[in-house]
């Protein structure tokens, strides 16, 4: 039996189970072109299922990406040093960032000793690097240090890292969206919606940790998507070369060697480790990402015609998943290097904390043991965090914008009215956020109808980002709406997925041969649908932009007449 016939027979009856169709495929711009006929005799349906976005440079897509990223950069960098002083939790993280730069650990400058902190150091390191570059000032502790690159307002220094993380996350979402939906238009729509979201904007202009958490979680997912494409290209090349996927053992698999290692999957492990080094809540994405990697491996083997795709995927890929987990742990521990390589960290030396049981001063082992004890203490803090707070909220309120967080408020300033107001409110752009729940239901419905892996991946990541908080809510844990941050890009992708479905029906790859031989009337109907859908999508994005512009003053703390500020406080005062 030839490799072509075996692959075709193995593929029979599964048309659509792993098709490349998605909500945006009809606007596809750069699918990998099929190899010439005779290149292994791979059936067209198999080639279609293994198709990926072409990795070659597409100048137009990068120009469009640059425009979206430029919009995001302008919104996040202009006026970044306003308001003056530390707002909300910047009072902790800006100081911790400078402590890391100066001492290698978070430092209590008032008592001249290490600070007890309950979040890992990476996000604060990134804040500190901005302070190192542009300067840091703290009048309370008589600190004023010029920047190594240039000296600016100190607020710019401690907010720059967050702004850069916000800009890069928009860039990543554009490219991830393009690769998922095979459409530069839809990828740019995803990035633009994220750039015009008030929640993302406020986090990008404040020295908090959550924007860094969002960035590394999204980057890890993007690496997994690249891994999926790389593995499919590997199988496609092997089939073109005459591989028989039904052959036993290594004969039925593509060639090995270090060049064919799942480098992007290993990178995803490192990036997820860095996300955990910002906040431990990134751990909720670990089972989701591992499941995605495994399901995508099973999918590519099934598409190629492997007889036992589940068994082979488990045997071949579990070691790589374990290695990715090891790299994740190594990356996480590496971010604690300042604590490990100095003697100043909290709990670092047992001799300095004689009343703390379990600490040890044994070389190397003692340091790791003490780090573990520190983690246990921090976990205990989080577990008992149930003190009431004015701006606390519950997970079921977050997507409805039930209780946003006020980062800054002032009644001072000139506004040409008897009374003025200046506020920075962590509020998502209402029209966009109130689209999330309908989009999630729509993505689930369309994804099931089309058996589309993209919908499943998006919904799984949203679940990983939000569901654990519903569990913690049962214990009455104090929580805030900014815990939504790592799920935000996937919520935006859900909206764009549904927008793509409005523009086009399922792709030709998912339809029967007779349907692909449509009459001229059928082609005209499809073109008309794309036109109407494009108008709907364009109108939606425009309305989101107008909504964003209306609320922009309370995203950046612009001084407004009190009446204008009050007009933006919707939901019967729940936003005050």
PDB file of C-alpha atoms in Angstrom, residues 203-488:
ATOM      1  CA  UNK A 203      -2.938  48.932  33.407  1.00  0.00           C
ATOM      2  CA  UNK A 204      -0.432  49.963  30.716  1.00  0.00           C
ATOM      3  CA  UNK A 205      -0.022  53.392  32.315  1.00  0.00           C
ATOM      4  CA  UNK A 206       0.327  52.286  35.941  1.00  0.00           C
ATOM      5  CA  UNK A 207       3.174  50.530  37.742  1.00  0.00           C
ATOM      6  CA  UNK A 208       1.217  47.435  38.715  1.00  0.00           C
ATOM      7  CA  UNK A 209       2.026  43.784  38.007  1.00  0.00           C
ATOM      8  CA  UNK A 210      -1.008  42.662  36.039  1.00  0.00           C
ATOM      9  CA  UNK A 211       0.009  44.015  32.631  1.00  0.00           C
ATOM     10  CA  UNK A 212       3.220  41.961  32.827  1.00  0.00           C
ATOM     11  CA  UNK A 213       1.185  38.887  33.749  1.00  0.00           C
ATOM     12  CA  UNK A 214      -1.012  39.487  30.693  1.00  0.00           C
ATOM     13  CA  UNK A 215       2.031  39.891  28.470  1.00  0.00           C
ATOM     14  CA  UNK A 216       3.790  36.669  29.440  1.00  0.00           C
ATOM     15  CA  UNK A 217       0.624  34.548  29.396  1.00  0.00           C
ATOM     16  CA  UNK A 218      -0.211  35.845  25.918  1.00  0.00           C
ATOM     17  CA  UNK A 219       3.376  35.297  24.741  1.00  0.00           C
ATOM     18  CA  UNK A 220       3.279  31.721  26.019  1.00  0.00           C
ATOM     19  CA  UNK A 221       0.065  31.070  24.103  1.00  0.00           C
ATOM     20  CA  UNK A 222       1.585  32.630  20.989  1.00  0.00           C
ATOM     21  CA  UNK A 223       4.576  30.298  21.277  1.00  0.00           C
ATOM     22  CA  UNK A 224       2.182  27.335  21.435  1.00  0.00           C
ATOM     23  CA  UNK A 225       0.440  28.513  18.271  1.00  0.00           C
ATOM     24  CA  UNK A 226       3.820  28.757  16.543  1.00  0.00           C
ATOM     25  CA  UNK A 227       4.637  25.277  17.827  1.00  0.00           C
ATOM     26  CA  UNK A 228       1.401  23.963  16.316  1.00  0.00           C
ATOM     27  CA  UNK A 229       2.293  25.434  12.936  1.00  0.00           C
ATOM     28  CA  UNK A 230       5.874  24.175  13.094  1.00  0.00           C
ATOM     29  CA  UNK A 231       4.751  20.630  13.882  1.00  0.00           C
ATOM     30  CA  UNK A 232       2.228  20.646  11.029  1.00  0.00           C
ATOM     31  CA  UNK A 233       4.845  21.860   8.570  1.00  0.00           C
ATOM     32  CA  UNK A 234       7.133  19.080   9.785  1.00  0.00           C
ATOM     33  CA  UNK A 235       4.506  16.413   9.072  1.00  0.00           C
ATOM     34  CA  UNK A 236       3.602  17.999   5.745  1.00  0.00           C
ATOM     35  CA  UNK A 237       7.217  17.918   4.571  1.00  0.00           C
ATOM     36  CA  UNK A 238       7.573  14.321   5.699  1.00  0.00           C
ATOM     37  CA  UNK A 239       4.441  13.254   3.796  1.00  0.00           C
ATOM     38  CA  UNK A 240       5.661  15.084   0.710  1.00  0.00           C
ATOM     39  CA  UNK A 241       8.896  13.099   1.009  1.00  0.00           C
ATOM     40  CA  UNK A 242       6.933   9.821   0.972  1.00  0.00           C
ATOM     41  CA  UNK A 243       6.453   9.073   4.683  1.00  0.00           C
ATOM     42  CA  UNK A 244       3.978   6.261   5.381  1.00  0.00           C
ATOM     43  CA  UNK A 245       2.194   7.403   8.595  1.00  0.00           C
ATOM     44  CA  UNK A 246       0.799   3.913   9.181  1.00  0.00           C
ATOM     45  CA  UNK A 247       4.251   2.304   9.414  1.00  0.00           C
ATOM     46  CA  UNK A 248       5.201   1.075  12.907  1.00  0.00           C
ATOM     47  CA  UNK A 249       7.728   2.830  15.121  1.00  0.00           C
ATOM     48  CA  UNK A 250      10.034   5.545  13.886  1.00  0.00           C
ATOM     49  CA  UNK A 251       9.391   4.601  10.265  1.00  0.00           C
ATOM     50  CA  UNK A 252       5.932   6.160  10.546  1.00  0.00           C
ATOM     51  CA  UNK A 253       7.120   9.439  12.045  1.00  0.00           C
ATOM     52  CA  UNK A 254       9.007  12.438  10.642  1.00  0.00           C
ATOM     53  CA  UNK A 255      12.761  12.522  11.078  1.00  0.00           C
ATOM     54  CA  UNK A 256      14.062  13.516  14.486  1.00  0.00           C
ATOM     55  CA  UNK A 257      17.178  15.465  15.396  1.00  0.00           C
ATOM     56  CA  UNK A 258      17.672  18.688  17.333  1.00  0.00           C
ATOM     57  CA  UNK A 259      16.495  20.800  14.414  1.00  0.00           C
ATOM     58  CA  UNK A 260      13.070  19.185  14.730  1.00  0.00           C
ATOM     59  CA  UNK A 261      12.732  19.594  18.472  1.00  0.00           C
ATOM     60  CA  UNK A 262       9.584  21.462  19.587  1.00  0.00           C
ATOM     61  CA  UNK A 263      11.525  24.625  20.300  1.00  0.00           C
ATOM     62  CA  UNK A 264       8.452  26.844  20.412  1.00  0.00           C
ATOM     63  CA  UNK A 265       6.791  24.520  22.931  1.00  0.00           C
ATOM     64  CA  UNK A 266       9.855  24.715  25.143  1.00  0.00           C
ATOM     65  CA  UNK A 267       9.795  28.505  24.758  1.00  0.00           C
ATOM     66  CA  UNK A 268       6.142  28.456  25.848  1.00  0.00           C
ATOM     67  CA  UNK A 269       7.227  26.690  29.036  1.00  0.00           C
ATOM     68  CA  UNK A 270       9.854  29.338  29.741  1.00  0.00           C
ATOM     69  CA  UNK A 271       7.378  32.157  29.084  1.00  0.00           C
ATOM     70  CA  UNK A 272       4.767  30.599  31.333  1.00  0.00           C
ATOM     71  CA  UNK A 273       7.426  30.307  34.034  1.00  0.00           C
ATOM     72  CA  UNK A 274       8.072  34.036  33.635  1.00  0.00           C
ATOM     73  CA  UNK A 275       4.328  34.682  33.920  1.00  0.00           C
ATOM     74  CA  UNK A 276       4.306  32.765  37.220  1.00  0.00           C
ATOM     75  CA  UNK A 277       7.280  34.888  38.271  1.00  0.00           C
ATOM     76  CA  UNK A 278       4.988  37.914  38.025  1.00  0.00           C
ATOM     77  CA  UNK A 279       1.975  36.397  39.792  1.00  0.00           C
ATOM     78  CA  UNK A 280       1.205  32.832  40.803  1.00  0.00           C
ATOM     79  CA  UNK A 281      -2.241  33.039  39.219  1.00  0.00           C
ATOM     80  CA  UNK A 282      -0.535  32.221  35.892  1.00  0.00           C
ATOM     81  CA  UNK A 283      -0.406  28.613  37.130  1.00  0.00           C
ATOM     82  CA  UNK A 284      -4.055  28.214  36.120  1.00  0.00           C
ATOM     83  CA  UNK A 285      -2.922  28.323  32.478  1.00  0.00           C
ATOM     84  CA  UNK A 286      -0.512  25.397  32.901  1.00  0.00           C
ATOM     85  CA  UNK A 287      -3.081  22.573  32.490  1.00  0.00           C
ATOM     86  CA  UNK A 288      -4.848  24.501  29.723  1.00  0.00           C
ATOM     87  CA  UNK A 289      -1.678  25.011  27.680  1.00  0.00           C
ATOM     88  CA  UNK A 290      -0.497  21.436  28.244  1.00  0.00           C
ATOM     89  CA  UNK A 291      -3.877  20.158  27.055  1.00  0.00           C
ATOM     90  CA  UNK A 292      -3.759  22.379  23.975  1.00  0.00           C
ATOM     91  CA  UNK A 293      -0.278  21.140  23.040  1.00  0.00           C
ATOM     92  CA  UNK A 294      -1.390  17.532  23.399  1.00  0.00           C
ATOM     93  CA  UNK A 295      -4.657  17.972  21.495  1.00  0.00           C
ATOM     94  CA  UNK A 296      -2.889  19.745  18.661  1.00  0.00           C
ATOM     95  CA  UNK A 297      -0.356  16.914  18.435  1.00  0.00           C
ATOM     96  CA  UNK A 298      -3.165  14.389  18.283  1.00  0.00           C
ATOM     97  CA  UNK A 299      -4.869  16.501  15.637  1.00  0.00           C
ATOM     98  CA  UNK A 300      -1.854  16.703  13.333  1.00  0.00           C
ATOM     99  CA  UNK A 301      -1.290  12.952  13.577  1.00  0.00           C
ATOM    100  CA  UNK A 302      -4.926  12.206  12.877  1.00  0.00           C
ATOM    101  CA  UNK A 303      -4.847  14.532   9.875  1.00  0.00           C
ATOM    102  CA  UNK A 304      -1.688  12.862   8.579  1.00  0.00           C
ATOM    103  CA  UNK A 305      -3.311   9.420   8.819  1.00  0.00           C
ATOM    104  CA  UNK A 306      -1.574   7.935  11.878  1.00  0.00           C
ATOM    105  CA  UNK A 307      -3.444   4.814  13.016  1.00  0.00           C
ATOM    106  CA  UNK A 308      -3.193   5.449  16.768  1.00  0.00           C
ATOM    107  CA  UNK A 309      -2.787   9.221  17.112  1.00  0.00           C
ATOM    108  CA  UNK A 310      -3.558   9.350  20.833  1.00  0.00           C
ATOM    109  CA  UNK A 311      -1.155   6.611  21.807  1.00  0.00           C
ATOM    110  CA  UNK A 312       1.645   7.906  19.611  1.00  0.00           C
ATOM    111  CA  UNK A 313       1.154  11.507  20.720  1.00  0.00           C
ATOM    112  CA  UNK A 314       1.295  10.533  24.379  1.00  0.00           C
ATOM    113  CA  UNK A 315       4.417   8.415  23.903  1.00  0.00           C
ATOM    114  CA  UNK A 316       6.235  10.979  21.776  1.00  0.00           C
ATOM    115  CA  UNK A 317       5.168  14.247  23.340  1.00  0.00           C
ATOM    116  CA  UNK A 318       4.875  13.663  27.073  1.00  0.00           C
ATOM    117  CA  UNK A 319       8.669  13.835  27.547  1.00  0.00           C
ATOM    118  CA  UNK A 320       8.702  17.202  25.769  1.00  0.00           C
ATOM    119  CA  UNK A 321       5.859  18.467  27.934  1.00  0.00           C
ATOM    120  CA  UNK A 322       7.751  17.369  31.029  1.00  0.00           C
ATOM    121  CA  UNK A 323      10.885  19.142  29.765  1.00  0.00           C
ATOM    122  CA  UNK A 324       8.827  22.278  29.118  1.00  0.00           C
ATOM    123  CA  UNK A 325       7.605  22.038  32.722  1.00  0.00           C
ATOM    124  CA  UNK A 326      11.185  21.742  33.973  1.00  0.00           C
ATOM    125  CA  UNK A 327      12.213  24.805  31.957  1.00  0.00           C
ATOM    126  CA  UNK A 328       9.200  26.611  33.376  1.00  0.00           C
ATOM    127  CA  UNK A 329      10.414  25.884  36.916  1.00  0.00           C
ATOM    128  CA  UNK A 330      13.992  26.889  36.065  1.00  0.00           C
ATOM    129  CA  UNK A 331      12.838  30.183  34.547  1.00  0.00           C
ATOM    130  CA  UNK A 332      10.759  30.892  37.626  1.00  0.00           C
ATOM    131  CA  UNK A 333      13.576  30.212  40.096  1.00  0.00           C
ATOM    132  CA  UNK A 334      16.006  32.245  37.967  1.00  0.00           C
ATOM    133  CA  UNK A 335      13.924  35.374  38.542  1.00  0.00           C
ATOM    134  CA  UNK A 336      14.685  34.985  42.265  1.00  0.00           C
ATOM    135  CA  UNK A 337      18.420  35.256  41.601  1.00  0.00           C
ATOM    136  CA  UNK A 338      18.689  38.529  43.529  1.00  0.00           C
ATOM    137  CA  UNK A 339      17.218  36.826  46.587  1.00  0.00           C
ATOM    138  CA  UNK A 340      19.341  33.691  46.151  1.00  0.00           C
ATOM    139  CA  UNK A 341      22.681  35.379  45.442  1.00  0.00           C
ATOM    140  CA  UNK A 342      22.602  37.951  48.238  1.00  0.00           C
ATOM    141  CA  UNK A 343      22.161  37.628  51.989  1.00  0.00           C
ATOM    142  CA  UNK A 344      19.663  40.465  52.266  1.00  0.00           C
ATOM    143  CA  UNK A 345      16.404  38.801  51.255  1.00  0.00           C
ATOM    144  CA  UNK A 346      13.549  38.271  53.690  1.00  0.00           C
ATOM    145  CA  UNK A 347      13.923  34.761  55.196  1.00  0.00           C
ATOM    146  CA  UNK A 348      17.188  34.375  53.275  1.00  0.00           C
ATOM    147  CA  UNK A 349      19.356  33.525  56.314  1.00  0.00           C
ATOM    148  CA  UNK A 350      18.141  31.456  59.242  1.00  0.00           C
ATOM    149  CA  UNK A 351      20.480  33.290  61.635  1.00  0.00           C
ATOM    150  CA  UNK A 352      18.560  36.526  61.062  1.00  0.00           C
ATOM    151  CA  UNK A 353      15.169  34.918  61.725  1.00  0.00           C
ATOM    152  CA  UNK A 354      15.699  32.641  64.719  1.00  0.00           C
ATOM    153  CA  UNK A 355      11.991  32.558  65.529  1.00  0.00           C
ATOM    154  CA  UNK A 356      11.009  31.164  62.111  1.00  0.00           C
ATOM    155  CA  UNK A 357      11.013  27.353  62.116  1.00  0.00           C
ATOM    156  CA  UNK A 358      12.239  25.420  59.101  1.00  0.00           C
ATOM    157  CA  UNK A 359      14.935  27.823  57.907  1.00  0.00           C
ATOM    158  CA  UNK A 360      18.465  26.579  57.232  1.00  0.00           C
ATOM    159  CA  UNK A 361      21.838  28.115  56.469  1.00  0.00           C
ATOM    160  CA  UNK A 362      23.226  25.036  54.704  1.00  0.00           C
ATOM    161  CA  UNK A 363      24.936  26.177  51.472  1.00  0.00           C
ATOM    162  CA  UNK A 364      22.799  25.954  48.321  1.00  0.00           C
ATOM    163  CA  UNK A 365      20.264  23.522  49.805  1.00  0.00           C
ATOM    164  CA  UNK A 366      19.571  25.942  52.619  1.00  0.00           C
ATOM    165  CA  UNK A 367      18.878  28.784  50.199  1.00  0.00           C
ATOM    166  CA  UNK A 368      16.367  26.706  48.242  1.00  0.00           C
ATOM    167  CA  UNK A 369      14.793  25.463  51.463  1.00  0.00           C
ATOM    168  CA  UNK A 370      14.422  29.007  52.768  1.00  0.00           C
ATOM    169  CA  UNK A 371      12.917  30.107  49.471  1.00  0.00           C
ATOM    170  CA  UNK A 372      10.349  27.342  49.856  1.00  0.00           C
ATOM    171  CA  UNK A 373       9.564  28.508  53.402  1.00  0.00           C
ATOM    172  CA  UNK A 374       9.145  32.025  52.087  1.00  0.00           C
ATOM    173  CA  UNK A 375       6.680  30.751  49.494  1.00  0.00           C
ATOM    174  CA  UNK A 376       4.729  28.916  52.161  1.00  0.00           C
ATOM    175  CA  UNK A 377       4.425  32.095  54.193  1.00  0.00           C
ATOM    176  CA  UNK A 378       3.329  34.121  51.143  1.00  0.00           C
ATOM    177  CA  UNK A 379       0.756  31.483  50.229  1.00  0.00           C
ATOM    178  CA  UNK A 380      -0.617  31.648  53.757  1.00  0.00           C
ATOM    179  CA  UNK A 381      -1.034  35.398  53.356  1.00  0.00           C
ATOM    180  CA  UNK A 382      -2.979  35.000  50.110  1.00  0.00           C
ATOM    181  CA  UNK A 383      -5.136  32.250  51.553  1.00  0.00           C
ATOM    182  CA  UNK A 384      -6.241  34.451  54.459  1.00  0.00           C
ATOM    183  CA  UNK A 385      -6.719  37.616  52.402  1.00  0.00           C
ATOM    184  CA  UNK A 386     -10.362  38.379  53.191  1.00  0.00           C
ATOM    185  CA  UNK A 387     -10.271  41.927  54.555  1.00  0.00           C
ATOM    186  CA  UNK A 388     -13.068  44.062  53.042  1.00  0.00           C
ATOM    187  CA  UNK A 389     -12.031  46.730  50.535  1.00  0.00           C
ATOM    188  CA  UNK A 390     -13.996  49.584  49.014  1.00  0.00           C
ATOM    189  CA  UNK A 391     -13.247  48.455  45.453  1.00  0.00           C
ATOM    190  CA  UNK A 392     -13.367  44.684  45.853  1.00  0.00           C
ATOM    191  CA  UNK A 393     -15.611  42.764  43.483  1.00  0.00           C
ATOM    192  CA  UNK A 394     -16.613  39.222  42.590  1.00  0.00           C
ATOM    193  CA  UNK A 395     -15.765  37.287  39.409  1.00  0.00           C
ATOM    194  CA  UNK A 396     -19.361  37.312  38.157  1.00  0.00           C
ATOM    195  CA  UNK A 397     -19.230  41.126  38.191  1.00  0.00           C
ATOM    196  CA  UNK A 398     -16.043  41.547  36.199  1.00  0.00           C
ATOM    197  CA  UNK A 399     -17.242  41.135  32.609  1.00  0.00           C
ATOM    198  CA  UNK A 400     -20.288  43.267  33.436  1.00  0.00           C
ATOM    199  CA  UNK A 401     -18.067  46.056  34.805  1.00  0.00           C
ATOM    200  CA  UNK A 402     -19.933  45.791  38.079  1.00  0.00           C
ATOM    201  CA  UNK A 403     -17.243  47.345  40.276  1.00  0.00           C
ATOM    202  CA  UNK A 404     -14.214  48.991  38.661  1.00  0.00           C
ATOM    203  CA  UNK A 405     -11.264  50.202  40.731  1.00  0.00           C
ATOM    204  CA  UNK A 406     -10.425  53.885  41.194  1.00  0.00           C
ATOM    205  CA  UNK A 407      -6.662  54.327  40.901  1.00  0.00           C
ATOM    206  CA  UNK A 408      -6.623  58.102  41.349  1.00  0.00           C
ATOM    207  CA  UNK A 409      -9.011  60.881  42.311  1.00  0.00           C
ATOM    208  CA  UNK A 410      -8.614  64.610  42.701  1.00  0.00           C
ATOM    209  CA  UNK A 411     -11.069  67.475  42.915  1.00  0.00           C
ATOM    210  CA  UNK A 412      -8.399  70.049  42.112  1.00  0.00           C
ATOM    211  CA  UNK A 413      -7.400  71.609  38.828  1.00  0.00           C
ATOM    212  CA  UNK A 414      -8.635  74.158  36.318  1.00  0.00           C
ATOM    213  CA  UNK A 415     -11.583  73.093  34.169  1.00  0.00           C
ATOM    214  CA  UNK A 416     -13.604  76.301  33.667  1.00  0.00           C
ATOM    215  CA  UNK A 417     -16.346  75.178  36.039  1.00  0.00           C
ATOM    216  CA  UNK A 418     -17.107  75.804  39.732  1.00  0.00           C
ATOM    217  CA  UNK A 419     -16.064  72.257  40.624  1.00  0.00           C
ATOM    218  CA  UNK A 420     -13.704  69.876  38.846  1.00  0.00           C
ATOM    219  CA  UNK A 421     -12.847  66.190  38.941  1.00  0.00           C
ATOM    220  CA  UNK A 422      -9.865  64.142  37.838  1.00  0.00           C
ATOM    221  CA  UNK A 423     -10.019  60.354  38.053  1.00  0.00           C
ATOM    222  CA  UNK A 424      -8.223  57.313  36.729  1.00  0.00           C
ATOM    223  CA  UNK A 425     -10.732  54.486  36.749  1.00  0.00           C
ATOM    224  CA  UNK A 426      -9.795  50.919  35.874  1.00  0.00           C
ATOM    225  CA  UNK A 427     -12.765  50.432  33.607  1.00  0.00           C
ATOM    226  CA  UNK A 428     -12.991  48.428  30.423  1.00  0.00           C
ATOM    227  CA  UNK A 429     -14.389  50.189  27.368  1.00  0.00           C
ATOM    228  CA  UNK A 430     -18.074  49.437  28.070  1.00  0.00           C
ATOM    229  CA  UNK A 431     -19.222  48.518  24.562  1.00  0.00           C
ATOM    230  CA  UNK A 432     -16.312  46.101  24.155  1.00  0.00           C
ATOM    231  CA  UNK A 433     -16.646  44.501  27.577  1.00  0.00           C
ATOM    232  CA  UNK A 434     -20.405  44.105  27.322  1.00  0.00           C
ATOM    233  CA  UNK A 435     -19.736  42.208  24.092  1.00  0.00           C
ATOM    234  CA  UNK A 436     -17.652  39.560  25.848  1.00  0.00           C
ATOM    235  CA  UNK A 437     -20.418  37.326  27.191  1.00  0.00           C
ATOM    236  CA  UNK A 438     -22.393  37.238  23.885  1.00  0.00           C
ATOM    237  CA  UNK A 439     -19.109  36.593  22.072  1.00  0.00           C
ATOM    238  CA  UNK A 440     -18.264  33.651  24.333  1.00  0.00           C
ATOM    239  CA  UNK A 441     -21.648  32.058  23.682  1.00  0.00           C
ATOM    240  CA  UNK A 442     -21.317  32.804  19.978  1.00  0.00           C
ATOM    241  CA  UNK A 443     -17.817  31.332  19.787  1.00  0.00           C
ATOM    242  CA  UNK A 444     -19.011  28.172  21.555  1.00  0.00           C
ATOM    243  CA  UNK A 445     -21.956  27.783  19.169  1.00  0.00           C
ATOM    244  CA  UNK A 446     -19.996  28.469  15.991  1.00  0.00           C
ATOM    245  CA  UNK A 447     -17.031  26.425  17.143  1.00  0.00           C
ATOM    246  CA  UNK A 448     -19.206  23.376  17.792  1.00  0.00           C
ATOM    247  CA  UNK A 449     -21.053  23.785  14.496  1.00  0.00           C
ATOM    248  CA  UNK A 450     -17.825  24.062  12.512  1.00  0.00           C
ATOM    249  CA  UNK A 451     -15.723  21.822  14.734  1.00  0.00           C
ATOM    250  CA  UNK A 452     -13.181  24.619  14.799  1.00  0.00           C
ATOM    251  CA  UNK A 453     -10.109  24.248  16.995  1.00  0.00           C
ATOM    252  CA  UNK A 454      -9.712  28.006  17.264  1.00  0.00           C
ATOM    253  CA  UNK A 455     -12.911  28.475  19.199  1.00  0.00           C
ATOM    254  CA  UNK A 456     -11.954  25.682  21.556  1.00  0.00           C
ATOM    255  CA  UNK A 457      -8.516  27.157  22.199  1.00  0.00           C
ATOM    256  CA  UNK A 458      -9.903  30.629  22.889  1.00  0.00           C
ATOM    257  CA  UNK A 459     -12.636  29.356  25.223  1.00  0.00           C
ATOM    258  CA  UNK A 460     -10.207  27.121  27.104  1.00  0.00           C
ATOM    259  CA  UNK A 461      -7.866  30.056  27.752  1.00  0.00           C
ATOM    260  CA  UNK A 462     -10.725  32.277  28.918  1.00  0.00           C
ATOM    261  CA  UNK A 463     -11.792  29.493  31.278  1.00  0.00           C
ATOM    262  CA  UNK A 464      -8.247  29.161  32.638  1.00  0.00           C
ATOM    263  CA  UNK A 465      -8.086  32.897  33.272  1.00  0.00           C
ATOM    264  CA  UNK A 466     -11.465  33.295  34.995  1.00  0.00           C
ATOM    265  CA  UNK A 467     -12.811  30.019  36.415  1.00  0.00           C
ATOM    266  CA  UNK A 468     -10.331  29.611  39.313  1.00  0.00           C
ATOM    267  CA  UNK A 469     -11.476  32.930  40.765  1.00  0.00           C
ATOM    268  CA  UNK A 470     -15.024  31.608  41.090  1.00  0.00           C
ATOM    269  CA  UNK A 471     -13.594  28.840  43.278  1.00  0.00           C
ATOM    270  CA  UNK A 472     -11.657  31.285  45.448  1.00  0.00           C
ATOM    271  CA  UNK A 473     -14.780  33.414  45.771  1.00  0.00           C
ATOM    272  CA  UNK A 474     -16.401  30.569  47.725  1.00  0.00           C
ATOM    273  CA  UNK A 475     -13.924  31.270  50.547  1.00  0.00           C
ATOM    274  CA  UNK A 476     -14.737  34.976  50.533  1.00  0.00           C
ATOM    275  CA  UNK A 477     -11.263  35.956  49.317  1.00  0.00           C
ATOM    276  CA  UNK A 478     -10.802  39.656  48.669  1.00  0.00           C
ATOM    277  CA  UNK A 479     -10.411  40.146  44.919  1.00  0.00           C
ATOM    278  CA  UNK A 480     -10.455  42.905  42.348  1.00  0.00           C
ATOM    279  CA  UNK A 481     -11.466  43.344  38.726  1.00  0.00           C
ATOM    280  CA  UNK A 482      -7.836  43.605  37.569  1.00  0.00           C
ATOM    281  CA  UNK A 483      -7.516  39.857  38.185  1.00  0.00           C
ATOM    282  CA  UNK A 484      -9.238  39.576  34.792  1.00  0.00           C
ATOM    283  CA  UNK A 485      -6.114  40.855  33.027  1.00  0.00           C
ATOM    284  CA  UNK A 486      -4.574  37.591  31.701  1.00  0.00           C
ATOM    285  CA  UNK A 487      -7.937  36.509  30.254  1.00  0.00           C
ATOM    286  CA  UNK A 488      -8.470  39.838  28.457  1.00  0.00           C
TER     287      UNK A 488
END
